[in-house]
């Protein structure tokens, strides 16, 4: 059974870079032909898609965050990662990694989610 | 970007009630509309994909309908475990976008 788990610092200082990793278990990133995504949710607010990556490294980003976001994949570790630079308090959120239902689909419903990791931006 | 507007943003209902939540999109998305349920402290759970397809394991009291720009999630008989926040999401084009949520509370 495929599982996703986010990890990384829970506290990041303003202007620094937020770095999170999603570890995939129960399946292989490199052979699965899925796009793997990052989604965030500020406290008490709705969901925002950050971006997605294919095992080949092909990426799609939300234009609202594109200048600050880098998503990468490490198939040898079965992980994909998120870096968000120059963070401010508005980047405080629960960050989820997720996988869409359909192989090869960048635009799709997400049927498998990690449990989420809370990141606070504060000095 | 495709804007998603959910209504109502919150509602109070009783067990056994029929509940309807609406999602309107800023442009036509055919049937590329998905619904999620989220409980406090938990990740969203996919309920319905492509407007009307029930995800495996989701009770049949949940249903979805619509096309174009107007979509509906219906819970035919509200159960205690259904009290949660519901989000719509369009998968027609990137950036993928979500509605603001509809919180279903106990009356």
mmCIF file with all atom_site columns, C-alpha atoms in Angstrom:
data_model
loop_
_atom_site.group_PDB
_atom_site.id
_atom_site.type_symbol
_atom_site.label_atom_id
_atom_site.label_alt_id
_atom_site.label_comp_id
_atom_site.label_asym_id
_atom_site.label_entity_id
_atom_site.label_seq_id
_atom_site.pdbx_PDB_ins_code
_atom_site.Cartn_x
_atom_site.Cartn_y
_atom_site.Cartn_z
_atom_site.occupancy
_atom_site.B_iso_or_equiv
_atom_site.pdbx_formal_charge
_atom_site.auth_seq_id
_atom_site.auth_comp_id
_atom_site.auth_asym_id
_atom_site.auth_atom_id
_atom_site.pdbx_PDB_model_num
ATOM 1   C CA . UNK A 1 1   ? 0.000   0.000  0.000   1.00 0.00 ? 1   UNK A CA 1
ATOM 2   C CA . UNK A 1 2   ? 1.486   3.288  -1.113  1.00 0.00 ? 2   UNK A CA 1
ATOM 3   C CA . UNK A 1 3   ? 2.244   5.762  1.665   1.00 0.00 ? 3   UNK A CA 1
ATOM 4   C CA . UNK A 1 4   ? 3.666   9.266  1.644   1.00 0.00 ? 4   UNK A CA 1
ATOM 5   C CA . UNK A 1 5   ? 5.354   10.979 4.555   1.00 0.00 ? 5   UNK A CA 1
ATOM 6   C CA . UNK A 1 6   ? 6.526   14.564 4.786   1.00 0.00 ? 6   UNK A CA 1
ATOM 7   C CA . UNK A 1 7   ? 9.530   15.571 6.863   1.00 0.00 ? 7   UNK A CA 1
ATOM 8   C CA . UNK A 1 8   ? 11.472  18.722 7.576   1.00 0.00 ? 8   UNK A CA 1
ATOM 9   C CA . UNK A 1 9   ? 11.887  21.598 10.031  1.00 0.00 ? 9   UNK A CA 1
ATOM 10  C CA . UNK A 1 10  ? 8.762   22.828 11.735  1.00 0.00 ? 10  UNK A CA 1
ATOM 11  C CA . UNK A 1 11  ? 10.141  26.322 12.189  1.00 0.00 ? 11  UNK A CA 1
ATOM 12  C CA . UNK A 1 12  ? 11.799  28.514 9.572   1.00 0.00 ? 12  UNK A CA 1
ATOM 13  C CA . UNK A 1 13  ? 12.985  32.085 9.962   1.00 0.00 ? 13  UNK A CA 1
ATOM 14  C CA . UNK A 1 14  ? 11.688  34.852 7.703   1.00 0.00 ? 14  UNK A CA 1
ATOM 15  C CA . UNK A 1 15  ? 13.727  35.329 4.503   1.00 0.00 ? 15  UNK A CA 1
ATOM 16  C CA . UNK A 1 16  ? 15.194  31.834 4.771   1.00 0.00 ? 16  UNK A CA 1
ATOM 17  C CA . UNK A 1 17  ? 14.430  28.761 2.659   1.00 0.00 ? 17  UNK A CA 1
ATOM 18  C CA . UNK A 1 18  ? 11.831  26.197 3.651   1.00 0.00 ? 18  UNK A CA 1
ATOM 19  C CA . UNK A 1 19  ? 12.924  22.650 2.781   1.00 0.00 ? 19  UNK A CA 1
ATOM 20  C CA . UNK A 1 20  ? 10.694  19.595 2.982   1.00 0.00 ? 20  UNK A CA 1
ATOM 21  C CA . UNK A 1 21  ? 11.022  16.015 1.801   1.00 0.00 ? 21  UNK A CA 1
ATOM 22  C CA . UNK A 1 22  ? 8.322   13.512 0.928   1.00 0.00 ? 22  UNK A CA 1
ATOM 23  C CA . UNK A 1 23  ? 9.319   9.864  1.314   1.00 0.00 ? 23  UNK A CA 1
ATOM 24  C CA . UNK A 1 24  ? 7.348   7.349  -0.717  1.00 0.00 ? 24  UNK A CA 1
ATOM 25  C CA . UNK A 1 25  ? 6.944   3.807  0.587   1.00 0.00 ? 25  UNK A CA 1
ATOM 26  C CA . UNK A 1 26  ? 5.101   0.850  -0.860  1.00 0.00 ? 26  UNK A CA 1
ATOM 27  C CA . UNK A 1 27  ? 5.915   1.832  -4.422  1.00 0.00 ? 27  UNK A CA 1
ATOM 28  C CA . UNK A 1 28  ? 8.625   3.216  -6.634  1.00 0.00 ? 28  UNK A CA 1
ATOM 29  C CA . UNK A 1 29  ? 8.705   6.827  -7.816  1.00 0.00 ? 29  UNK A CA 1
ATOM 30  C CA . UNK A 1 30  ? 10.879  5.955  -10.809 1.00 0.00 ? 30  UNK A CA 1
ATOM 31  C CA . UNK A 1 31  ? 8.726   3.183  -12.225 1.00 0.00 ? 31  UNK A CA 1
ATOM 32  C CA . UNK A 1 32  ? 5.284   4.504  -11.375 1.00 0.00 ? 32  UNK A CA 1
ATOM 33  C CA . UNK A 1 33  ? 4.873   7.176  -14.076 1.00 0.00 ? 33  UNK A CA 1
ATOM 34  C CA . UNK A 1 34  ? 3.023   9.543  -11.770 1.00 0.00 ? 34  UNK A CA 1
ATOM 35  C CA . UNK A 1 35  ? 3.377   13.233 -11.150 1.00 0.00 ? 35  UNK A CA 1
ATOM 36  C CA . UNK A 1 36  ? 4.053   13.834 -7.449  1.00 0.00 ? 36  UNK A CA 1
ATOM 37  C CA . UNK A 1 37  ? 2.651   16.984 -5.910  1.00 0.00 ? 37  UNK A CA 1
ATOM 38  C CA . UNK A 1 38  ? 2.969   19.477 -3.075  1.00 0.00 ? 38  UNK A CA 1
ATOM 39  C CA . UNK A 1 39  ? -0.081  21.238 -1.628  1.00 0.00 ? 39  UNK A CA 1
ATOM 40  C CA . UNK A 1 40  ? -0.287  23.570 1.339   1.00 0.00 ? 40  UNK A CA 1
ATOM 41  C CA . UNK A 1 41  ? -2.960  24.840 3.703   1.00 0.00 ? 41  UNK A CA 1
ATOM 42  C CA . UNK A 1 42  ? -2.488  27.979 5.838   1.00 0.00 ? 42  UNK A CA 1
ATOM 43  C CA . UNK A 1 43  ? -4.078  27.829 9.293   1.00 0.00 ? 43  UNK A CA 1
ATOM 44  C CA . UNK A 1 44  ? -7.865  27.960 9.030   1.00 0.00 ? 44  UNK A CA 1
ATOM 45  C CA . UNK A 1 45  ? -7.754  28.433 5.265   1.00 0.00 ? 45  UNK A CA 1
ATOM 46  C CA . UNK A 1 46  ? -8.159  26.473 2.067   1.00 0.00 ? 46  UNK A CA 1
ATOM 47  C CA . UNK A 1 47  ? -5.824  24.381 -0.043  1.00 0.00 ? 47  UNK A CA 1
ATOM 48  C CA . UNK A 1 48  ? -3.230  25.689 -2.495  1.00 0.00 ? 48  UNK A CA 1
ATOM 49  C CA . UNK A 1 49  ? -1.421  23.586 -5.090  1.00 0.00 ? 49  UNK A CA 1
ATOM 50  C CA . UNK A 1 50  ? 2.284   24.433 -5.074  1.00 0.00 ? 50  UNK A CA 1
ATOM 51  C CA . UNK A 1 51  ? 3.532   22.250 -7.901  1.00 0.00 ? 51  UNK A CA 1
ATOM 52  C CA . UNK A 1 52  ? 4.242   18.751 -9.161  1.00 0.00 ? 52  UNK A CA 1
ATOM 53  C CA . UNK A 1 53  ? 7.168   16.716 -10.481 1.00 0.00 ? 53  UNK A CA 1
ATOM 54  C CA . UNK A 1 54  ? 7.602   13.640 -12.691 1.00 0.00 ? 54  UNK A CA 1
ATOM 55  C CA . UNK A 1 55  ? 10.264  11.033 -11.993 1.00 0.00 ? 55  UNK A CA 1
ATOM 56  C CA . UNK A 1 56  ? 12.210  12.381 -14.957 1.00 0.00 ? 56  UNK A CA 1
ATOM 57  C CA . UNK A 1 57  ? 12.424  15.747 -13.230 1.00 0.00 ? 57  UNK A CA 1
ATOM 58  C CA . UNK A 1 58  ? 9.829   17.548 -15.319 1.00 0.00 ? 58  UNK A CA 1
ATOM 59  C CA . UNK A 1 59  ? 8.061   20.098 -13.146 1.00 0.00 ? 59  UNK A CA 1
ATOM 60  C CA . UNK A 1 60  ? 4.942   22.241 -13.109 1.00 0.00 ? 60  UNK A CA 1
ATOM 61  C CA . UNK A 1 61  ? 4.640   25.119 -10.632 1.00 0.00 ? 61  UNK A CA 1
ATOM 62  C CA . UNK A 1 62  ? 1.874   27.399 -9.503  1.00 0.00 ? 62  UNK A CA 1
ATOM 63  C CA . UNK A 1 63  ? 2.674   30.744 -11.150 1.00 0.00 ? 63  UNK A CA 1
ATOM 64  C CA . UNK A 1 64  ? 1.883   32.513 -7.869  1.00 0.00 ? 64  UNK A CA 1
ATOM 65  C CA . UNK A 1 65  ? 4.871   30.782 -6.248  1.00 0.00 ? 65  UNK A CA 1
ATOM 66  C CA . UNK A 1 66  ? 7.027   29.907 -9.245  1.00 0.00 ? 66  UNK A CA 1
ATOM 67  C CA . UNK A 1 67  ? 9.744   32.477 -8.586  1.00 0.00 ? 67  UNK A CA 1
ATOM 68  C CA . UNK A 1 68  ? 10.414  30.987 -5.141  1.00 0.00 ? 68  UNK A CA 1
ATOM 69  C CA . UNK A 1 69  ? 9.724   27.264 -5.590  1.00 0.00 ? 69  UNK A CA 1
ATOM 70  C CA . UNK A 1 70  ? 11.956  24.380 -6.561  1.00 0.00 ? 70  UNK A CA 1
ATOM 71  C CA . UNK A 1 71  ? 10.688  20.790 -6.574  1.00 0.00 ? 71  UNK A CA 1
ATOM 72  C CA . UNK A 1 72  ? 13.195  18.013 -7.137  1.00 0.00 ? 72  UNK A CA 1
ATOM 73  C CA . UNK A 1 73  ? 13.203  14.231 -7.111  1.00 0.00 ? 73  UNK A CA 1
ATOM 74  C CA . UNK A 1 74  ? 15.714  11.679 -5.849  1.00 0.00 ? 74  UNK A CA 1
ATOM 75  C CA . UNK A 1 75  ? 14.695  8.331  -7.289  1.00 0.00 ? 75  UNK A CA 1
ATOM 76  C CA . UNK A 1 76  ? 17.536  6.510  -5.500  1.00 0.00 ? 76  UNK A CA 1
ATOM 77  C CA . UNK A 1 77  ? 15.978  7.477  -2.161  1.00 0.00 ? 77  UNK A CA 1
ATOM 78  C CA . UNK A 1 78  ? 12.389  7.268  -3.427  1.00 0.00 ? 78  UNK A CA 1
ATOM 79  C CA . UNK A 1 79  ? 11.865  10.855 -2.334  1.00 0.00 ? 79  UNK A CA 1
ATOM 80  C CA . UNK A 1 80  ? 10.838  14.180 -3.761  1.00 0.00 ? 80  UNK A CA 1
ATOM 81  C CA . UNK A 1 81  ? 11.502  17.538 -2.182  1.00 0.00 ? 81  UNK A CA 1
ATOM 82  C CA . UNK A 1 82  ? 10.210  21.080 -1.931  1.00 0.00 ? 82  UNK A CA 1
ATOM 83  C CA . UNK A 1 83  ? 12.242  24.223 -1.471  1.00 0.00 ? 83  UNK A CA 1
ATOM 84  C CA . UNK A 1 84  ? 10.533  27.571 -0.959  1.00 0.00 ? 84  UNK A CA 1
ATOM 85  C CA . UNK A 1 85  ? 12.831  30.553 -0.720  1.00 0.00 ? 85  UNK A CA 1
ATOM 86  C CA . UNK A 1 86  ? 12.479  33.964 0.918   1.00 0.00 ? 86  UNK A CA 1
ATOM 87  C CA . UNK A 1 87  ? 9.681   32.816 3.185   1.00 0.00 ? 87  UNK A CA 1
ATOM 88  C CA . UNK A 1 88  ? 7.428   35.166 5.124   1.00 0.00 ? 88  UNK A CA 1
ATOM 89  C CA . UNK A 1 89  ? 4.722   34.631 7.717   1.00 0.00 ? 89  UNK A CA 1
ATOM 90  C CA . UNK A 1 90  ? 2.222   34.055 4.898   1.00 0.00 ? 90  UNK A CA 1
ATOM 91  C CA . UNK A 1 91  ? 4.054   30.822 4.075   1.00 0.00 ? 91  UNK A CA 1
ATOM 92  C CA . UNK A 1 92  ? 3.070   29.386 7.461   1.00 0.00 ? 92  UNK A CA 1
ATOM 93  C CA . UNK A 1 93  ? 0.963   26.346 6.630   1.00 0.00 ? 93  UNK A CA 1
ATOM 94  C CA . UNK A 1 94  ? 0.538   22.615 6.752   1.00 0.00 ? 94  UNK A CA 1
ATOM 95  C CA . UNK A 1 95  ? 2.396   21.223 3.757   1.00 0.00 ? 95  UNK A CA 1
ATOM 96  C CA . UNK A 1 96  ? 1.149   18.013 2.147   1.00 0.00 ? 96  UNK A CA 1
ATOM 97  C CA . UNK A 1 97  ? 2.679   15.796 -0.469  1.00 0.00 ? 97  UNK A CA 1
ATOM 98  C CA . UNK A 1 98  ? 0.193   13.929 -2.617  1.00 0.00 ? 98  UNK A CA 1
ATOM 99  C CA . UNK A 1 99  ? -0.157  11.667 -5.636  1.00 0.00 ? 99  UNK A CA 1
ATOM 100 C CA . UNK A 1 100 ? -2.801  11.997 -8.336  1.00 0.00 ? 100 UNK A CA 1
ATOM 101 C CA . UNK A 1 101 ? -5.064  9.125  -9.358  1.00 0.00 ? 101 UNK A CA 1
ATOM 102 C CA . UNK A 1 102 ? -4.013  8.793  -12.953 1.00 0.00 ? 102 UNK A CA 1
ATOM 103 C CA . UNK A 1 103 ? -0.557  7.878  -14.232 1.00 0.00 ? 103 UNK A CA 1
ATOM 104 C CA . UNK A 1 104 ? 1.029   10.598 -16.294 1.00 0.00 ? 104 UNK A CA 1
ATOM 105 C CA . UNK A 1 105 ? -1.631  13.176 -15.443 1.00 0.00 ? 105 UNK A CA 1
ATOM 106 C CA . UNK A 1 106 ? -0.465  16.514 -14.141 1.00 0.00 ? 106 UNK A CA 1
ATOM 107 C CA . UNK A 1 107 ? -4.028  17.754 -13.765 1.00 0.00 ? 107 UNK A CA 1
ATOM 108 C CA . UNK A 1 108 ? -5.971  15.234 -11.751 1.00 0.00 ? 108 UNK A CA 1
ATOM 109 C CA . UNK A 1 109 ? -7.595  14.426 -8.426  1.00 0.00 ? 109 UNK A CA 1
ATOM 110 C CA . UNK A 1 110 ? -5.228  13.545 -5.608  1.00 0.00 ? 110 UNK A CA 1
ATOM 111 C CA . UNK A 1 111 ? -6.122  10.196 -4.090  1.00 0.00 ? 111 UNK A CA 1
ATOM 112 C CA . UNK A 1 112 ? -3.121  9.564  -1.859  1.00 0.00 ? 112 UNK A CA 1
ATOM 113 C CA . UNK A 1 113 ? -1.903  12.160 0.649   1.00 0.00 ? 113 UNK A CA 1
ATOM 114 C CA . UNK A 1 114 ? 0.747   12.344 3.301   1.00 0.00 ? 114 UNK A CA 1
ATOM 115 C CA . UNK A 1 115 ? -0.343  13.232 6.808   1.00 0.00 ? 115 UNK A CA 1
ATOM 116 C CA . UNK A 1 116 ? 1.010   16.755 6.408   1.00 0.00 ? 116 UNK A CA 1
ATOM 117 C CA . UNK A 1 117 ? 3.709   18.650 8.226   1.00 0.00 ? 117 UNK A CA 1
ATOM 118 C CA . UNK A 1 118 ? 3.181   21.991 9.923   1.00 0.00 ? 118 UNK A CA 1
ATOM 119 C CA . UNK A 1 119 ? 5.694   24.708 9.094   1.00 0.00 ? 119 UNK A CA 1
ATOM 120 C CA . UNK A 1 120 ? 5.753   27.991 10.971  1.00 0.00 ? 120 UNK A CA 1
ATOM 121 C CA . UNK A 1 121 ? 7.666   31.001 9.668   1.00 0.00 ? 121 UNK A CA 1
ATOM 122 C CA . UNK A 1 122 ? 8.779   33.086 12.613  1.00 0.00 ? 122 UNK A CA 1
ATOM 123 C CA . UNK A 1 123 ? 11.904  34.643 14.028  1.00 0.00 ? 123 UNK A CA 1
ATOM 124 C CA . UNK B 2 1   ? -6.262  30.775 -13.061 1.00 0.00 ? 1   UNK B CA 1
ATOM 125 C CA . UNK B 2 2   ? -9.653  29.138 -12.674 1.00 0.00 ? 2   UNK B CA 1
ATOM 126 C CA . UNK B 2 3   ? -11.421 30.587 -9.625  1.00 0.00 ? 3   UNK B CA 1
ATOM 127 C CA . UNK B 2 4   ? -13.530 28.267 -7.490  1.00 0.00 ? 4   UNK B CA 1
ATOM 128 C CA . UNK B 2 5   ? -16.441 29.546 -5.419  1.00 0.00 ? 5   UNK B CA 1
ATOM 129 C CA . UNK B 2 6   ? -18.133 27.268 -2.929  1.00 0.00 ? 6   UNK B CA 1
ATOM 130 C CA . UNK B 2 7   ? -21.432 27.934 -1.207  1.00 0.00 ? 7   UNK B CA 1
ATOM 131 C CA . UNK B 2 8   ? -22.408 27.979 1.488   1.00 0.00 ? 8   UNK B CA 1
ATOM 132 C CA . UNK B 2 9   ? -19.115 28.441 3.315   1.00 0.00 ? 9   UNK B CA 1
ATOM 133 C CA . UNK B 2 10  ? -20.690 26.819 6.338   1.00 0.00 ? 10  UNK B CA 1
ATOM 134 C CA . UNK B 2 11  ? -23.945 25.173 7.258   1.00 0.00 ? 11  UNK B CA 1
ATOM 135 C CA . UNK B 2 12  ? -25.589 23.554 10.251  1.00 0.00 ? 12  UNK B CA 1
ATOM 136 C CA . UNK B 2 13  ? -27.490 20.352 9.743   1.00 0.00 ? 13  UNK B CA 1
ATOM 137 C CA . UNK B 2 14  ? -28.877 17.413 11.666  1.00 0.00 ? 14  UNK B CA 1
ATOM 138 C CA . UNK B 2 15  ? -28.188 13.734 11.327  1.00 0.00 ? 15  UNK B CA 1
ATOM 139 C CA . UNK B 2 16  ? -30.416 12.397 8.583   1.00 0.00 ? 16  UNK B CA 1
ATOM 140 C CA . UNK B 2 17  ? -30.644 15.690 6.706   1.00 0.00 ? 17  UNK B CA 1
ATOM 141 C CA . UNK B 2 18  ? -30.017 16.001 3.000   1.00 0.00 ? 18  UNK B CA 1
ATOM 142 C CA . UNK B 2 19  ? -27.115 18.381 2.425   1.00 0.00 ? 19  UNK B CA 1
ATOM 143 C CA . UNK B 2 20  ? -26.126 20.101 -0.806  1.00 0.00 ? 20  UNK B CA 1
ATOM 144 C CA . UNK B 2 21  ? -22.907 22.041 -1.405  1.00 0.00 ? 21  UNK B CA 1
ATOM 145 C CA . UNK B 2 22  ? -22.306 23.994 -4.576  1.00 0.00 ? 22  UNK B CA 1
ATOM 146 C CA . UNK B 2 23  ? -19.100 24.794 -6.426  1.00 0.00 ? 23  UNK B CA 1
ATOM 147 C CA . UNK B 2 24  ? -18.965 27.329 -9.240  1.00 0.00 ? 24  UNK B CA 1
ATOM 148 C CA . UNK B 2 25  ? -15.954 27.794 -11.501 1.00 0.00 ? 25  UNK B CA 1
ATOM 149 C CA . UNK B 2 26  ? -14.882 30.962 -13.308 1.00 0.00 ? 26  UNK B CA 1
ATOM 150 C CA . UNK B 2 27  ? -14.675 29.151 -16.632 1.00 0.00 ? 27  UNK B CA 1
ATOM 151 C CA . UNK B 2 28  ? -16.047 25.981 -18.134 1.00 0.00 ? 28  UNK B CA 1
ATOM 152 C CA . UNK B 2 29  ? -14.195 22.855 -17.023 1.00 0.00 ? 29  UNK B CA 1
ATOM 153 C CA . UNK B 2 30  ? -16.443 20.163 -18.563 1.00 0.00 ? 30  UNK B CA 1
ATOM 154 C CA . UNK B 2 31  ? -16.512 17.544 -15.782 1.00 0.00 ? 31  UNK B CA 1
ATOM 155 C CA . UNK B 2 32  ? -12.998 17.947 -14.363 1.00 0.00 ? 32  UNK B CA 1
ATOM 156 C CA . UNK B 2 33  ? -14.251 18.580 -10.852 1.00 0.00 ? 33  UNK B CA 1
ATOM 157 C CA . UNK B 2 34  ? -13.321 16.677 -7.700  1.00 0.00 ? 34  UNK B CA 1
ATOM 158 C CA . UNK B 2 35  ? -14.573 16.732 -4.114  1.00 0.00 ? 35  UNK B CA 1
ATOM 159 C CA . UNK B 2 36  ? -12.657 16.146 -0.878  1.00 0.00 ? 36  UNK B CA 1
ATOM 160 C CA . UNK B 2 37  ? -13.630 15.751 2.759   1.00 0.00 ? 37  UNK B CA 1
ATOM 161 C CA . UNK B 2 38  ? -11.299 17.045 5.441   1.00 0.00 ? 38  UNK B CA 1
ATOM 162 C CA . UNK B 2 39  ? -11.575 16.507 9.174   1.00 0.00 ? 39  UNK B CA 1
ATOM 163 C CA . UNK B 2 40  ? -9.615  18.586 11.717  1.00 0.00 ? 40  UNK B CA 1
ATOM 164 C CA . UNK B 2 41  ? -5.930  17.729 11.801  1.00 0.00 ? 41  UNK B CA 1
ATOM 165 C CA . UNK B 2 42  ? -6.226  15.298 8.907   1.00 0.00 ? 42  UNK B CA 1
ATOM 166 C CA . UNK B 2 43  ? -5.295  15.329 5.241   1.00 0.00 ? 43  UNK B CA 1
ATOM 167 C CA . UNK B 2 44  ? -8.081  15.756 2.699   1.00 0.00 ? 44  UNK B CA 1
ATOM 168 C CA . UNK B 2 45  ? -9.738  12.571 1.524   1.00 0.00 ? 45  UNK B CA 1
ATOM 169 C CA . UNK B 2 46  ? -10.897 12.182 -2.071  1.00 0.00 ? 46  UNK B CA 1
ATOM 170 C CA . UNK B 2 47  ? -14.642 11.510 -2.190  1.00 0.00 ? 47  UNK B CA 1
ATOM 171 C CA . UNK B 2 48  ? -15.683 12.076 -5.796  1.00 0.00 ? 48  UNK B CA 1
ATOM 172 C CA . UNK B 2 49  ? -13.655 12.535 -8.981  1.00 0.00 ? 49  UNK B CA 1
ATOM 173 C CA . UNK B 2 50  ? -14.638 13.716 -12.431 1.00 0.00 ? 50  UNK B CA 1
ATOM 174 C CA . UNK B 2 51  ? -17.851 15.258 -11.102 1.00 0.00 ? 51  UNK B CA 1
ATOM 175 C CA . UNK B 2 52  ? -19.788 12.115 -10.289 1.00 0.00 ? 52  UNK B CA 1
ATOM 176 C CA . UNK B 2 53  ? -17.494 9.132  -9.780  1.00 0.00 ? 53  UNK B CA 1
ATOM 177 C CA . UNK B 2 54  ? -17.427 7.797  -6.249  1.00 0.00 ? 54  UNK B CA 1
ATOM 178 C CA . UNK B 2 55  ? -13.954 6.977  -4.964  1.00 0.00 ? 55  UNK B CA 1
ATOM 179 C CA . UNK B 2 56  ? -13.541 3.374  -3.795  1.00 0.00 ? 56  UNK B CA 1
ATOM 180 C CA . UNK B 2 57  ? -14.788 2.911  -0.260  1.00 0.00 ? 57  UNK B CA 1
ATOM 181 C CA . UNK B 2 58  ? -16.844 6.117  -0.121  1.00 0.00 ? 58  UNK B CA 1
ATOM 182 C CA . UNK B 2 59  ? -20.439 5.548  1.029   1.00 0.00 ? 59  UNK B CA 1
ATOM 183 C CA . UNK B 2 60  ? -23.163 5.789  -1.589  1.00 0.00 ? 60  UNK B CA 1
ATOM 184 C CA . UNK B 2 61  ? -24.923 8.572  0.326   1.00 0.00 ? 61  UNK B CA 1
ATOM 185 C CA . UNK B 2 62  ? -22.370 10.875 -1.299  1.00 0.00 ? 62  UNK B CA 1
ATOM 186 C CA . UNK B 2 63  ? -23.037 11.912 -4.877  1.00 0.00 ? 63  UNK B CA 1
ATOM 187 C CA . UNK B 2 64  ? -21.888 14.572 -7.296  1.00 0.00 ? 64  UNK B CA 1
ATOM 188 C CA . UNK B 2 65  ? -23.355 16.211 -10.346 1.00 0.00 ? 65  UNK B CA 1
ATOM 189 C CA . UNK B 2 66  ? -22.924 19.116 -12.725 1.00 0.00 ? 66  UNK B CA 1
ATOM 190 C CA . UNK B 2 67  ? -20.975 20.202 -15.760 1.00 0.00 ? 67  UNK B CA 1
ATOM 191 C CA . UNK B 2 68  ? -19.548 23.338 -17.282 1.00 0.00 ? 68  UNK B CA 1
ATOM 192 C CA . UNK B 2 69  ? -19.285 25.801 -14.425 1.00 0.00 ? 69  UNK B CA 1
ATOM 193 C CA . UNK B 2 70  ? -21.789 24.581 -11.824 1.00 0.00 ? 70  UNK B CA 1
ATOM 194 C CA . UNK B 2 71  ? -21.312 21.509 -9.679  1.00 0.00 ? 71  UNK B CA 1
ATOM 195 C CA . UNK B 2 72  ? -22.981 19.980 -6.644  1.00 0.00 ? 72  UNK B CA 1
ATOM 196 C CA . UNK B 2 73  ? -22.002 17.609 -3.864  1.00 0.00 ? 73  UNK B CA 1
ATOM 197 C CA . UNK B 2 74  ? -24.967 15.966 -2.149  1.00 0.00 ? 74  UNK B CA 1
ATOM 198 C CA . UNK B 2 75  ? -25.060 13.939 1.036   1.00 0.00 ? 75  UNK B CA 1
ATOM 199 C CA . UNK B 2 76  ? -28.403 12.163 0.973   1.00 0.00 ? 76  UNK B CA 1
ATOM 200 C CA . UNK B 2 77  ? -28.656 11.397 4.691   1.00 0.00 ? 77  UNK B CA 1
ATOM 201 C CA . UNK B 2 78  ? -26.067 13.082 6.882   1.00 0.00 ? 78  UNK B CA 1
ATOM 202 C CA . UNK B 2 79  ? -24.273 10.777 9.301   1.00 0.00 ? 79  UNK B CA 1
ATOM 203 C CA . UNK B 2 80  ? -22.285 11.756 12.420  1.00 0.00 ? 80  UNK B CA 1
ATOM 204 C CA . UNK B 2 81  ? -19.001 10.978 10.680  1.00 0.00 ? 81  UNK B CA 1
ATOM 205 C CA . UNK B 2 82  ? -19.838 13.387 7.834   1.00 0.00 ? 82  UNK B CA 1
ATOM 206 C CA . UNK B 2 83  ? -19.352 16.512 9.904   1.00 0.00 ? 83  UNK B CA 1
ATOM 207 C CA . UNK B 2 84  ? -16.279 17.962 8.236   1.00 0.00 ? 84  UNK B CA 1
ATOM 208 C CA . UNK B 2 85  ? -15.137 20.548 5.712   1.00 0.00 ? 85  UNK B CA 1
ATOM 209 C CA . UNK B 2 86  ? -15.648 19.827 2.026   1.00 0.00 ? 86  UNK B CA 1
ATOM 210 C CA . UNK B 2 87  ? -13.505 21.213 -0.795  1.00 0.00 ? 87  UNK B CA 1
ATOM 211 C CA . UNK B 2 88  ? -13.956 21.178 -4.538  1.00 0.00 ? 88  UNK B CA 1
ATOM 212 C CA . UNK B 2 89  ? -10.958 21.143 -6.888  1.00 0.00 ? 89  UNK B CA 1
ATOM 213 C CA . UNK B 2 90  ? -10.698 21.608 -10.625 1.00 0.00 ? 90  UNK B CA 1
ATOM 214 C CA . UNK B 2 91  ? -8.375  19.348 -12.600 1.00 0.00 ? 91  UNK B CA 1
ATOM 215 C CA . UNK B 2 92  ? -9.066  20.931 -15.981 1.00 0.00 ? 92  UNK B CA 1
ATOM 216 C CA . UNK B 2 93  ? -5.861  22.935 -16.128 1.00 0.00 ? 93  UNK B CA 1
ATOM 217 C CA . UNK B 2 94  ? -2.880  24.101 -14.135 1.00 0.00 ? 94  UNK B CA 1
ATOM 218 C CA . UNK B 2 95  ? -2.584  25.781 -11.771 1.00 0.00 ? 95  UNK B CA 1
ATOM 219 C CA . UNK B 2 96  ? -4.841  23.314 -10.007 1.00 0.00 ? 96  UNK B CA 1
ATOM 220 C CA . UNK B 2 97  ? -7.199  25.265 -7.765  1.00 0.00 ? 97  UNK B CA 1
ATOM 221 C CA . UNK B 2 98  ? -9.469  24.517 -4.847  1.00 0.00 ? 98  UNK B CA 1
ATOM 222 C CA . UNK B 2 99  ? -12.614 26.084 -3.500  1.00 0.00 ? 99  UNK B CA 1
ATOM 223 C CA . UNK B 2 100 ? -12.598 27.877 -0.168  1.00 0.00 ? 100 UNK B CA 1
ATOM 224 C CA . UNK B 2 101 ? -14.342 25.041 1.626   1.00 0.00 ? 101 UNK B CA 1
ATOM 225 C CA . UNK B 2 102 ? -17.768 24.344 3.092   1.00 0.00 ? 102 UNK B CA 1
ATOM 226 C CA . UNK B 2 103 ? -17.894 23.448 6.763   1.00 0.00 ? 103 UNK B CA 1
ATOM 227 C CA . UNK B 2 104 ? -20.734 21.143 7.772   1.00 0.00 ? 104 UNK B CA 1
ATOM 228 C CA . UNK B 2 105 ? -21.521 21.497 11.447  1.00 0.00 ? 105 UNK B CA 1
ATOM 229 C CA . UNK B 2 106 ? -23.922 19.804 13.809  1.00 0.00 ? 106 UNK B CA 1
ATOM 230 C CA . UNK B 2 107 ? -27.179 21.653 14.412  1.00 0.00 ? 107 UNK B CA 1
#
